[in-house]
Short mmCIF file of C-alpha atoms in Angstrom, two decimals:
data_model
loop_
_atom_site.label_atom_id
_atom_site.label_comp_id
_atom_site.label_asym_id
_atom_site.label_seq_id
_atom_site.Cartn_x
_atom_site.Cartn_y
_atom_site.Cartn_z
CA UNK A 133 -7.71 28.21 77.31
CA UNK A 134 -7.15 31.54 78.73
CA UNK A 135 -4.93 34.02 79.33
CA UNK A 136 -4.41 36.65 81.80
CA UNK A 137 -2.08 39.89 82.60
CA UNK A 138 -2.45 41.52 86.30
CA UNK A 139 -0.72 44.39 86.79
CA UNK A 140 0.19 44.00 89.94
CA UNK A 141 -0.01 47.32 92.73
CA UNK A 142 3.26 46.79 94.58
CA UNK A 143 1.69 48.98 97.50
CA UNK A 144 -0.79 46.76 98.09
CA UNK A 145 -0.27 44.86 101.69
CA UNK A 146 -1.77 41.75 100.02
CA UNK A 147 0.76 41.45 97.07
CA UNK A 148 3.25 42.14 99.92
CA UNK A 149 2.57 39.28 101.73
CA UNK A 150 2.51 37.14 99.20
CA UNK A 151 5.57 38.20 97.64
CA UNK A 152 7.40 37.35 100.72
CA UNK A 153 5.72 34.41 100.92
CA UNK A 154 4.95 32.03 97.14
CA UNK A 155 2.21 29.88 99.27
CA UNK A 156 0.30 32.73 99.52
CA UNK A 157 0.50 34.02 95.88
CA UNK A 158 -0.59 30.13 94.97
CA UNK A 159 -3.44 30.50 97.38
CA UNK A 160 -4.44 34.29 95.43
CA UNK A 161 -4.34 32.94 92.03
CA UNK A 162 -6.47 30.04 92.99
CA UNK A 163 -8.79 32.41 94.38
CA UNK A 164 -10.37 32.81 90.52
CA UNK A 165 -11.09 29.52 90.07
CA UNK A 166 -13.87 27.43 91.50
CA UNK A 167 -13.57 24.12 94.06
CA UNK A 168 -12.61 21.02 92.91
CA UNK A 169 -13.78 17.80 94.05
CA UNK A 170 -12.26 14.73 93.52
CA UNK A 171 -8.66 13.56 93.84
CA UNK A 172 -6.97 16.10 91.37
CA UNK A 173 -5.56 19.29 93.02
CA UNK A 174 -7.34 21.86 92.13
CA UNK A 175 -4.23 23.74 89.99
CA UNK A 176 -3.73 20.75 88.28
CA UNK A 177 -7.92 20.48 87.34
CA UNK A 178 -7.74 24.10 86.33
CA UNK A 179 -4.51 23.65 84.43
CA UNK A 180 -3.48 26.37 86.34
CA UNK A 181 0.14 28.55 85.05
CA UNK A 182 1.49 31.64 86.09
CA UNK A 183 4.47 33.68 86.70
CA UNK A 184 5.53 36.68 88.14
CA UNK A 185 7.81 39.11 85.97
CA UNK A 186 9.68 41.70 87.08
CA UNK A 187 8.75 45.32 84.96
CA UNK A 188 10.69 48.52 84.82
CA UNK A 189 7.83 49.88 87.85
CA UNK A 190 6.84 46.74 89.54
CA UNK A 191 5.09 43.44 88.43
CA UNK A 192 3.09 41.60 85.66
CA UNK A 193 1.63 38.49 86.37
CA UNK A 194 0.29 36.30 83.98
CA UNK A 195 -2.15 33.62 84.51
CA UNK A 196 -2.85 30.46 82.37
CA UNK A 197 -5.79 27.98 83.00
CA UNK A 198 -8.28 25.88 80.78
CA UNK A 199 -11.42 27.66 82.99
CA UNK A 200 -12.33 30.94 82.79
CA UNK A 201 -10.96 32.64 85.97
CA UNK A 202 -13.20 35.33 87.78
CA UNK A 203 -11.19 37.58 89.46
CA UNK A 204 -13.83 39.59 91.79
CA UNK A 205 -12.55 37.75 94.95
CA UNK A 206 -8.51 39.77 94.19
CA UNK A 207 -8.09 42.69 97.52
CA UNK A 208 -9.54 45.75 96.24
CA UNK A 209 -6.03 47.49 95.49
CA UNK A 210 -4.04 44.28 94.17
CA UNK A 211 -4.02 45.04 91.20
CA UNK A 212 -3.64 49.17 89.13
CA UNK A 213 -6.00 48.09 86.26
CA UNK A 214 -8.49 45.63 85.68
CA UNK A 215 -7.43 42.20 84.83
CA UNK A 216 -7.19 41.66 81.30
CA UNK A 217 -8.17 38.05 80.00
CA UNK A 218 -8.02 36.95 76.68
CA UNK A 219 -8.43 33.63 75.15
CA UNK A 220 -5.20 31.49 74.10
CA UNK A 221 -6.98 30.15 71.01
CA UNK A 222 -4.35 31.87 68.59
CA UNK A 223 -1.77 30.62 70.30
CA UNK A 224 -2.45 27.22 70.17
CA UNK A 225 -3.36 27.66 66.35
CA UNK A 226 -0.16 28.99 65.67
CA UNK A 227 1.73 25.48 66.65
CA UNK A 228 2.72 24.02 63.48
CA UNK A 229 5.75 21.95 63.23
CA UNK A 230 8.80 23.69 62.18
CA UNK A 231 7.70 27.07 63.42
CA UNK A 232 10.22 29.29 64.89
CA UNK A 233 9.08 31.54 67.98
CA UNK A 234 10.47 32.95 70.78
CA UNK A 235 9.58 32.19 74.35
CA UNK A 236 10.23 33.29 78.13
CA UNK A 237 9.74 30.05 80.45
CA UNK A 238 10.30 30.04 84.36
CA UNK A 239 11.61 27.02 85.55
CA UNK A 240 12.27 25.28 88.40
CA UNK A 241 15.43 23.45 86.89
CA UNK A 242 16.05 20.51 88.83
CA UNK A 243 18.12 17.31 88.92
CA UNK A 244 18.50 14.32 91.55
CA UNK A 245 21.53 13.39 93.42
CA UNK A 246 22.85 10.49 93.76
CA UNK A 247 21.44 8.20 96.21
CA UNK A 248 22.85 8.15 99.29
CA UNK A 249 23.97 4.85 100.33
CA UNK A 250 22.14 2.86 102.83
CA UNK A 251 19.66 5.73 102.90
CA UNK A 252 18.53 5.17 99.38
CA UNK A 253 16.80 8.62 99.23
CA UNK A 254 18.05 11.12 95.98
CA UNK A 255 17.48 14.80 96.86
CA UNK A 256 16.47 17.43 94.40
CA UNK A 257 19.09 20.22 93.75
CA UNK A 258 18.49 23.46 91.79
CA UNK A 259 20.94 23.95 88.63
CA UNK A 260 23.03 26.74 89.15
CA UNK A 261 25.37 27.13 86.62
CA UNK A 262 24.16 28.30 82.96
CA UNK A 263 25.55 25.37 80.93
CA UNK A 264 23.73 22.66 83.13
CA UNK A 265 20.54 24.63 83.02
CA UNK A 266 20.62 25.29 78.62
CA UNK A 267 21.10 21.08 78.79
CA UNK A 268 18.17 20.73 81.25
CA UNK A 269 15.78 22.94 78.75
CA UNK A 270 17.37 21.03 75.56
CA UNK A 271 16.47 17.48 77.67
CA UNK A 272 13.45 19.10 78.41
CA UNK A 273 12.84 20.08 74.84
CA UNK A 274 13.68 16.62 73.70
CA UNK A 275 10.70 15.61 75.53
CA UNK A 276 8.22 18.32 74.88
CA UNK A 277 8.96 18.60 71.07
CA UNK A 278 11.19 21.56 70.49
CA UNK A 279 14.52 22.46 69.94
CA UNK A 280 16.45 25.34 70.83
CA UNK A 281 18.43 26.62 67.48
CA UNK A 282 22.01 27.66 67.22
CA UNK A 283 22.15 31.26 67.30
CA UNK A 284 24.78 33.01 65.39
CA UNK A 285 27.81 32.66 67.73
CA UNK A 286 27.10 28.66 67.67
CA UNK A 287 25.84 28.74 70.86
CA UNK A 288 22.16 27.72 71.89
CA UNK A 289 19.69 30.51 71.18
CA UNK A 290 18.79 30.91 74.69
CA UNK A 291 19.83 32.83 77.45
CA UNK A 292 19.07 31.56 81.34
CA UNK A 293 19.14 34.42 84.28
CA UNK A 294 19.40 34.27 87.41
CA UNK A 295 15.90 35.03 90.01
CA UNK A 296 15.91 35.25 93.40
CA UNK A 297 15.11 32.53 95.74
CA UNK A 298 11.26 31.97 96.08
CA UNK A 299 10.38 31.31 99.70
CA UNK A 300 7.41 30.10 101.29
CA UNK A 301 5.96 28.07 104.53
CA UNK A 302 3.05 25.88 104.29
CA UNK A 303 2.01 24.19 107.21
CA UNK A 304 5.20 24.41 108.81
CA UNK A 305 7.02 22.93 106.03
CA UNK A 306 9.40 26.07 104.45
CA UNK A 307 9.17 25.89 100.47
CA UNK A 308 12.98 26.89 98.68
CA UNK A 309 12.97 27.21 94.68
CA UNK A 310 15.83 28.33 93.26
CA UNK A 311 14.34 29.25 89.42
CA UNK A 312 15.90 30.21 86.40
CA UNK A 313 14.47 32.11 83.65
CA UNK A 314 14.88 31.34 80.13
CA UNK A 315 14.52 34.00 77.28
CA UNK A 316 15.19 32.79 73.69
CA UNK A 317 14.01 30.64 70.64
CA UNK A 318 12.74 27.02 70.28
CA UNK A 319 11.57 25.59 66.70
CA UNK A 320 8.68 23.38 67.27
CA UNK A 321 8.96 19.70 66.10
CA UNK A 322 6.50 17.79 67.31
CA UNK A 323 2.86 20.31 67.56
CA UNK A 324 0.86 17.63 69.54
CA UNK A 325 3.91 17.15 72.74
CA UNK A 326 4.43 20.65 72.27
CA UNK A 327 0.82 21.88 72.86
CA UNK A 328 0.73 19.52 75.97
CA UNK A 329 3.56 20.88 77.37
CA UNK A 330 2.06 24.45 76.50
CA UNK A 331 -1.08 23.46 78.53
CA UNK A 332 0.41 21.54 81.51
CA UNK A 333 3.62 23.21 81.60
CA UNK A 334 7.37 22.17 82.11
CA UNK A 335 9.25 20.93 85.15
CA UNK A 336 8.62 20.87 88.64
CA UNK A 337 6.71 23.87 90.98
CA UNK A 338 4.44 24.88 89.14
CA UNK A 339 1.99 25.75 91.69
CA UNK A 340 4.82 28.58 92.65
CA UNK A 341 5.09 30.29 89.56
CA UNK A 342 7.14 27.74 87.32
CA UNK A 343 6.54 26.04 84.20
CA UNK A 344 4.37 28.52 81.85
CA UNK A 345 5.80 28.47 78.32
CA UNK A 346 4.75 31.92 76.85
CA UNK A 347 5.26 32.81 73.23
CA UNK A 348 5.66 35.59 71.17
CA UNK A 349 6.51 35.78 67.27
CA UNK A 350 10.34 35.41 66.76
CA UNK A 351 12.13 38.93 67.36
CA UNK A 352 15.31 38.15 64.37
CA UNK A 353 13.31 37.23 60.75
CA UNK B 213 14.48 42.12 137.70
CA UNK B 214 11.85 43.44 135.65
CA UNK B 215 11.23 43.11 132.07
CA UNK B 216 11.40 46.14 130.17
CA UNK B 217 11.22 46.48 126.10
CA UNK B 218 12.75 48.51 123.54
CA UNK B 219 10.64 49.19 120.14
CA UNK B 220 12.65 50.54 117.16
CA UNK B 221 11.76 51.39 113.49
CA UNK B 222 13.90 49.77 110.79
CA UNK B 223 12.60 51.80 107.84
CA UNK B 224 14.91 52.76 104.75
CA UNK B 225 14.99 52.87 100.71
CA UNK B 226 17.31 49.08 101.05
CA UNK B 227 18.27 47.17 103.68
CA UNK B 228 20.39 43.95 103.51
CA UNK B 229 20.17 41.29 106.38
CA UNK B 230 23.00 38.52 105.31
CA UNK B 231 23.08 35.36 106.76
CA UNK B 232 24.59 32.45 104.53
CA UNK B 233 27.25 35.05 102.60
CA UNK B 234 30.22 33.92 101.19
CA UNK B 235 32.37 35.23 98.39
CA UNK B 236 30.42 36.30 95.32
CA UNK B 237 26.73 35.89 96.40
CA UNK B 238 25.64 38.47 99.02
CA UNK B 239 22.14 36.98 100.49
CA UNK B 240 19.89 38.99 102.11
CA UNK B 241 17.11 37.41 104.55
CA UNK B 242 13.42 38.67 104.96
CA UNK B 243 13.80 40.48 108.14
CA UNK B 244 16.90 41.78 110.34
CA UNK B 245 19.23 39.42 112.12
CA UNK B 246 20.30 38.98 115.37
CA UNK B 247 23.88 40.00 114.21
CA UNK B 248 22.69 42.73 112.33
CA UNK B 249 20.91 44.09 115.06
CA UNK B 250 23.45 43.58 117.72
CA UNK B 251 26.16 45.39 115.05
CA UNK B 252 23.85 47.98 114.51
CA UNK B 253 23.20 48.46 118.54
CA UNK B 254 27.36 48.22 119.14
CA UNK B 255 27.83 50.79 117.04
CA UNK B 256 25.34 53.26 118.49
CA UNK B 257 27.16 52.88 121.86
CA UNK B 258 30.63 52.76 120.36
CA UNK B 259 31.66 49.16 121.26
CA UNK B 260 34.69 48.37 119.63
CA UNK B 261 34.19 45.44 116.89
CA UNK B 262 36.48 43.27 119.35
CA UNK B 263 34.93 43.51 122.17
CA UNK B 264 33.23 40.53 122.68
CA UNK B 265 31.42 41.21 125.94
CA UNK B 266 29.31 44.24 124.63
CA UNK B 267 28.79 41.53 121.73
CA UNK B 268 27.03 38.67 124.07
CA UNK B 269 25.41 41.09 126.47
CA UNK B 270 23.05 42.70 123.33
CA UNK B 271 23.01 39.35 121.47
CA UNK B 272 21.54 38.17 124.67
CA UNK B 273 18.37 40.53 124.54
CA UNK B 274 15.26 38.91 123.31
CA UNK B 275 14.03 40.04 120.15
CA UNK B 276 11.35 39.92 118.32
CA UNK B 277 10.52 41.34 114.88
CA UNK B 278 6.97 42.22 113.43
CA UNK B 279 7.26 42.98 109.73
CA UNK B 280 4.91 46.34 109.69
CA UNK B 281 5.64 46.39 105.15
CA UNK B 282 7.22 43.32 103.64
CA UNK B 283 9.97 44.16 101.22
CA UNK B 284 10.33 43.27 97.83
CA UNK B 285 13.35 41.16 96.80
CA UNK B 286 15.65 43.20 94.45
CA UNK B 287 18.81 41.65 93.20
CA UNK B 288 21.55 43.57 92.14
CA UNK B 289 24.41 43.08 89.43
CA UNK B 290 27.39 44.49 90.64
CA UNK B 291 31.17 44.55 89.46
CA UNK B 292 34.21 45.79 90.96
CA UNK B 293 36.93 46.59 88.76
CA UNK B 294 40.63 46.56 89.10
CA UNK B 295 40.73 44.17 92.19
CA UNK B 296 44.70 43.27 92.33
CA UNK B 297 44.62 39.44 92.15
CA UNK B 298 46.26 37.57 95.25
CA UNK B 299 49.38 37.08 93.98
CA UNK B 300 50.02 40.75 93.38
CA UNK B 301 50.71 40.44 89.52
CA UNK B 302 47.52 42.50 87.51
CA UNK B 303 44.41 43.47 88.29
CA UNK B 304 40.58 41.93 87.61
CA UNK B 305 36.82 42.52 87.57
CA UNK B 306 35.20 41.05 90.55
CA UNK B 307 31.58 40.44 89.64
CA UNK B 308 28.91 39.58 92.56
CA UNK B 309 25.14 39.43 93.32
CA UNK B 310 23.93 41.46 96.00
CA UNK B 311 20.50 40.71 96.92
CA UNK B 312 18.32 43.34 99.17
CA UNK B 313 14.80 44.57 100.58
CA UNK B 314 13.41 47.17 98.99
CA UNK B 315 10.97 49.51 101.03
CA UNK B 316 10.92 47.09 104.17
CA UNK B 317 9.52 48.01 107.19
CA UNK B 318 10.08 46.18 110.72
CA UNK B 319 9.57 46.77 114.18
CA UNK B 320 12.35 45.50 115.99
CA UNK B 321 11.87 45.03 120.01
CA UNK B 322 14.47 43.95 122.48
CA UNK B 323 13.57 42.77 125.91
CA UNK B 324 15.71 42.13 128.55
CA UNK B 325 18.34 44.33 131.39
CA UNK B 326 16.52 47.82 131.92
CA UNK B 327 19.81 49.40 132.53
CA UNK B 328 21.08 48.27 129.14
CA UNK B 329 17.46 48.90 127.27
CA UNK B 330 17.54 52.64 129.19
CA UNK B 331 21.55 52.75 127.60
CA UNK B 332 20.69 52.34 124.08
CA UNK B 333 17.43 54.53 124.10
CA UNK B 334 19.64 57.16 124.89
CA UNK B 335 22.39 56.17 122.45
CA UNK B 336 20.37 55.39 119.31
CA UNK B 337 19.25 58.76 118.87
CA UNK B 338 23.17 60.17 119.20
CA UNK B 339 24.96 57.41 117.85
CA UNK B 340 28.90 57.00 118.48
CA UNK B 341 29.07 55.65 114.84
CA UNK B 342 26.95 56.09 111.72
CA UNK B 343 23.85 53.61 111.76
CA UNK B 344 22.67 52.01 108.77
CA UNK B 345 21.01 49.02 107.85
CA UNK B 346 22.87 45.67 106.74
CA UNK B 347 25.36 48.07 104.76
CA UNK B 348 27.06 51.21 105.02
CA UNK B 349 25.19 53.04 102.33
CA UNK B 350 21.70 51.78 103.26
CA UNK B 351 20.77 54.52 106.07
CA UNK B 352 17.65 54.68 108.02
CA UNK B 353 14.93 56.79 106.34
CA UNK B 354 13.65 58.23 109.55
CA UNK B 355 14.64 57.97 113.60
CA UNK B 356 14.85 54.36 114.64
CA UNK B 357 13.08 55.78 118.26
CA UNK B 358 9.30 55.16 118.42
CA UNK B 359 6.99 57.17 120.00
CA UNK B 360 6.47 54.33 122.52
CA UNK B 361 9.78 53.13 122.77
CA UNK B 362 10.87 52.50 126.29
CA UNK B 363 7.88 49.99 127.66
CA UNK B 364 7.36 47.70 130.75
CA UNK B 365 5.85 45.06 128.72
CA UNK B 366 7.25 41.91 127.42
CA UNK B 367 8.46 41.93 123.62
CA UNK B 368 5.44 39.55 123.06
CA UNK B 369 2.47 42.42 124.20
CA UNK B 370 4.50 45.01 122.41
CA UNK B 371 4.80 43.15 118.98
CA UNK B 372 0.84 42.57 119.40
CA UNK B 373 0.20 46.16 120.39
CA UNK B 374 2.16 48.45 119.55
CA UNK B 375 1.35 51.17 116.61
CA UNK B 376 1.92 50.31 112.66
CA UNK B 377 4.69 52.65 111.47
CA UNK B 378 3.50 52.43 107.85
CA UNK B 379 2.85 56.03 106.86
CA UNK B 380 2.26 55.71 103.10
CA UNK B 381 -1.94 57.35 103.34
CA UNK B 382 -3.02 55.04 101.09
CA UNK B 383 -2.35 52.17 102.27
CA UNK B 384 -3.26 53.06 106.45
CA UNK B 385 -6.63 54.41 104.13
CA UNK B 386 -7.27 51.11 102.05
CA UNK B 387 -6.30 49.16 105.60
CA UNK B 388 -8.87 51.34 108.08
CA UNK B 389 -11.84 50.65 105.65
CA UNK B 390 -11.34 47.20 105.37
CA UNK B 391 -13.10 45.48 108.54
CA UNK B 392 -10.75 43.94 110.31
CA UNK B 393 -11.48 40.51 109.41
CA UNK B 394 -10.31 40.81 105.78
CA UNK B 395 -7.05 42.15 106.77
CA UNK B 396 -3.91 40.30 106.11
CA UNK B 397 -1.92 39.97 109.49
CA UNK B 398 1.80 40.80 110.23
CA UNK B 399 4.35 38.42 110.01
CA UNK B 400 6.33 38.44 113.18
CA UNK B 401 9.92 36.52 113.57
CA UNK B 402 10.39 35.76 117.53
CA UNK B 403 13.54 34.41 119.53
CA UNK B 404 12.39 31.15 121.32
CA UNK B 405 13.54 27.70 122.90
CA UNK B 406 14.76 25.13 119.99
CA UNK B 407 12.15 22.74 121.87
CA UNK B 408 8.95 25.56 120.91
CA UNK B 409 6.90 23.56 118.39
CA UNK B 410 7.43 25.07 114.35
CA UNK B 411 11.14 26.82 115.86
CA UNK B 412 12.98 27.32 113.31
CA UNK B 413 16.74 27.44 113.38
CA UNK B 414 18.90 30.88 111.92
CA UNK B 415 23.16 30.65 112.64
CA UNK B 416 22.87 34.42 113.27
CA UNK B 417 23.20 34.65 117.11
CA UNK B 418 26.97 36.79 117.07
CA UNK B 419 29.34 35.18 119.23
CA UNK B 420 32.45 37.50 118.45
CA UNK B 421 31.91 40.32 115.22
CA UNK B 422 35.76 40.48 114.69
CA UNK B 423 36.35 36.92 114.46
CA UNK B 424 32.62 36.45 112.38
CA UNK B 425 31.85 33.39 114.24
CA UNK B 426 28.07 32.21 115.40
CA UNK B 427 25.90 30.26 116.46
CA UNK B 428 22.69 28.98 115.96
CA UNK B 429 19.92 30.46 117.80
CA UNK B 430 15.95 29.27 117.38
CA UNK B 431 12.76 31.95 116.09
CA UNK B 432 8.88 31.03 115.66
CA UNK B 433 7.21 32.74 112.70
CA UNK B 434 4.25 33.39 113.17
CA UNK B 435 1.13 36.05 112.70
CA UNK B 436 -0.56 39.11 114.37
CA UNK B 437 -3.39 41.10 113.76
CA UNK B 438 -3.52 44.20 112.52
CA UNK B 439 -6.00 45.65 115.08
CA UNK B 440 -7.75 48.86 114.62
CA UNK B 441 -6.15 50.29 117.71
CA UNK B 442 -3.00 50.02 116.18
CA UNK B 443 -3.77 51.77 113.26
CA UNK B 444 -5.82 54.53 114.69
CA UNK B 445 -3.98 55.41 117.64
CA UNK B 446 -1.03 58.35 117.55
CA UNK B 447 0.91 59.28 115.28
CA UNK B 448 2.98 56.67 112.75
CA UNK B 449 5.98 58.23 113.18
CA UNK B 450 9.00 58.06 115.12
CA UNK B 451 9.92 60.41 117.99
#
């Protein structure tokens, strides 16, 4: 596994583009990584992760994939320093059960609605309001083996903010996510669900940026 | 009649182009609206906000829009205190999200009545009212009058030929050494026919600013190339 940090050149035309458009940004990170043949999408073959965060000057992205991503083909001027890549072994070594840690995780927080009669088709809505989305990551958790622990005001140690609206087009189809980011804590419970989810990340759209769970040692021991 | 076009240069610090706002969350689209535009026109030649002829005469110019720098997304957290509540008893904090462009840069051209096109070339530059773009405080950053802005050519030729007004050096450098087959191509936003293939719909087409009512008017996206030609040739900047 591998990980890598872009620091990304906000003047550049390129990152422009594909800021305004998350098809595009899909299309540069894939860029590193050789063709796939076969049935499996080539994101999902790579195990392919990223995200795009917002810095006090402009952006980091950070990239996520079992292969080892060459990143000669990026424009010239995408990026202010070379990319840095580092493996992810001592992250994955650090997943014991019962470990405390804090993450950041963008997520594409989602739910059905309710069928529409005689139509029979659900539609997928973004979460907007914080309480729905800390019970879609606790569901979520539920699944992936982690909880989210009380912080000290008895509330969930977790704290989801608002991003704006991702737009794309691809193929004349327009692409809408309406993410959430989640800072916080999570106490692992079960290492072996919870290194799958760390390698083939959470929820939906995660060829536009969502679903990388990255970790960092707890900020309050 | 014959077609004539007007090219201007949206370029400032923020803009805001709002199309789906109500109450707290203040959207902002990619590139400027048809409302927008048409407000921003009305109040160069100091057309009351009521007068809803002056309103469908501009909203009736085609436009087109080629986006010369995308802008980056910014949102803003933003309070407002002391707002007396609606019954008149106390006061509270009014918090909203504001969403705008940072650094955008557009070419916006009009086609339609020379008369009209030969009006607001003259206006623009001496506006009857302040112009700004999408809200009060976000002022242009230089003349909205390009060097080639009263044309004979449809919208279409001028969004495909006319100059880029980026001026930042290094990126016109990094974009003249590149051959022009590696270049990424500007995104342009036309007015078309709701039957045009990929037309997308946008309920931004003014139909009266005081009362804020629309409708729905039709735009293609789609790309152009950033030539040489319109690189090299003149000077990026505005008249």
């Amino acid at each position: 596994m591998f990980l890598t940090k872009l620091t990304v050149n906000v003047r550049s035309r390129e990152f422009r583009r594909d800021f305004a458009n998350i098809h595009d940004l899909h299309r540069t990170v894939m860029s590193a990584y050789p063709d796939t043949d076969g049935d499996i999408p080539a994101r999902q073959a790579h195990g392919v992760l990223w995200r795009l965060d917002p810095t006090h000057i402009g952006y980091t992205a950070y990239i996520q994939s079992h292969t080892n991503p060459t990143w000669i083909k990026l424009p010239r001027d995408y990026t202010t320093t070379t990319p840095e890549v580092r493996p992810l072994q001592p992250v994955l070594d650090a997943i014991t059960p019962g470990r405390k840690l804090s993450f950041r995780l963008l997520a594409n927080a989602t739910q059905d609605t309710r069928p529409i009669p005689l139509k029979g088709k659900t539609r997928r809505v973004a979460h907007h309001q914080p309480d729905d989305q800390i019970t879609w990551l606790i569901r979520k958790g539920e699944q992936h083996g982690f909880v989210i622990p009380t912080a000290r005001d008895g509330q969930p140690d977790v704290n989801p903010s608002p991003v704006p609206r991702m737009t794309g087009h691809k193929d004349n189809t327009t692409i809408t996510i309406d993410p959430v980011r989640f800072d916080g804590h999570l106490i692992i419970t079960d290492h072996i669900a919870f290194t799958h989810a760390l390698t083939t990340g959470i929820g939906r759209a995660k060829a536009y940026g969502c679903g990388l769970l990255t970790l960092a040692p707890p900020r309050n021991t | 009649m014959t077609t004539a076009s007007l090219a201007l240069c949206f370029d400032a610090p923020l803009q805001s182009w709002g199309t789906r706002s109500r109450g707290i969350i203040r959207d902002t689209t990619r590139e400027p609206t048809k409302s927008g535009v048409v407000g921003l026109l009305a109040a160069a030649l100091g057309k009351h906000r009521g007068d809803d002829e002056a309103t469908e005469a501009l909203a009736n110019l085609h436009m087109a829009v080629r986006v010369d720098r995308e802008g980056i997304l910014e949102r803003d957290y933003h309070t407002t205190q002391n707002v007396p509540t609606t019954e008149g008893k106390g006061h509270r904090t009014v918090v909203s999200e504001r969403y705008y462009l940072a650094d955008a840069l557009f070419l916006v051209v009009l086609e339609g009545d020379p008369a009209l096109l030969q009006e607001l070339h003259d206006r623009v530059d001496r506006p009857h009212w302040p112009l700004f773009f999408g809200r009060r405080a976000f002022v242009p950053a230089r003349p909205l009058l390009t060097r080639e802005a009263l044309s004979e050519q449809p919208a279409a030729d001028v969004i495909a030929t006319h100059s880029w007004l980026e001026i930042d050096v290094d990126v016109r450098n990094t974009e003249r050494l590149r051959p022009a087959t590696d270049r990424a191509p500007l995104r342009t936003v036309t007015d078309c026919t709701p039957t045009t293939p990929g037309a997308e719909p946008r309920h931004d087409h003014p139909v009266s600013i005081a009362q804020r009512t629309f409708r729905t008017r039709h735009v293609l996206v789609a790309d152009t190339d950033l030539t040489d030609e319109m690189i090299r040739t003149g000077e990026t900047s505005c008249s």
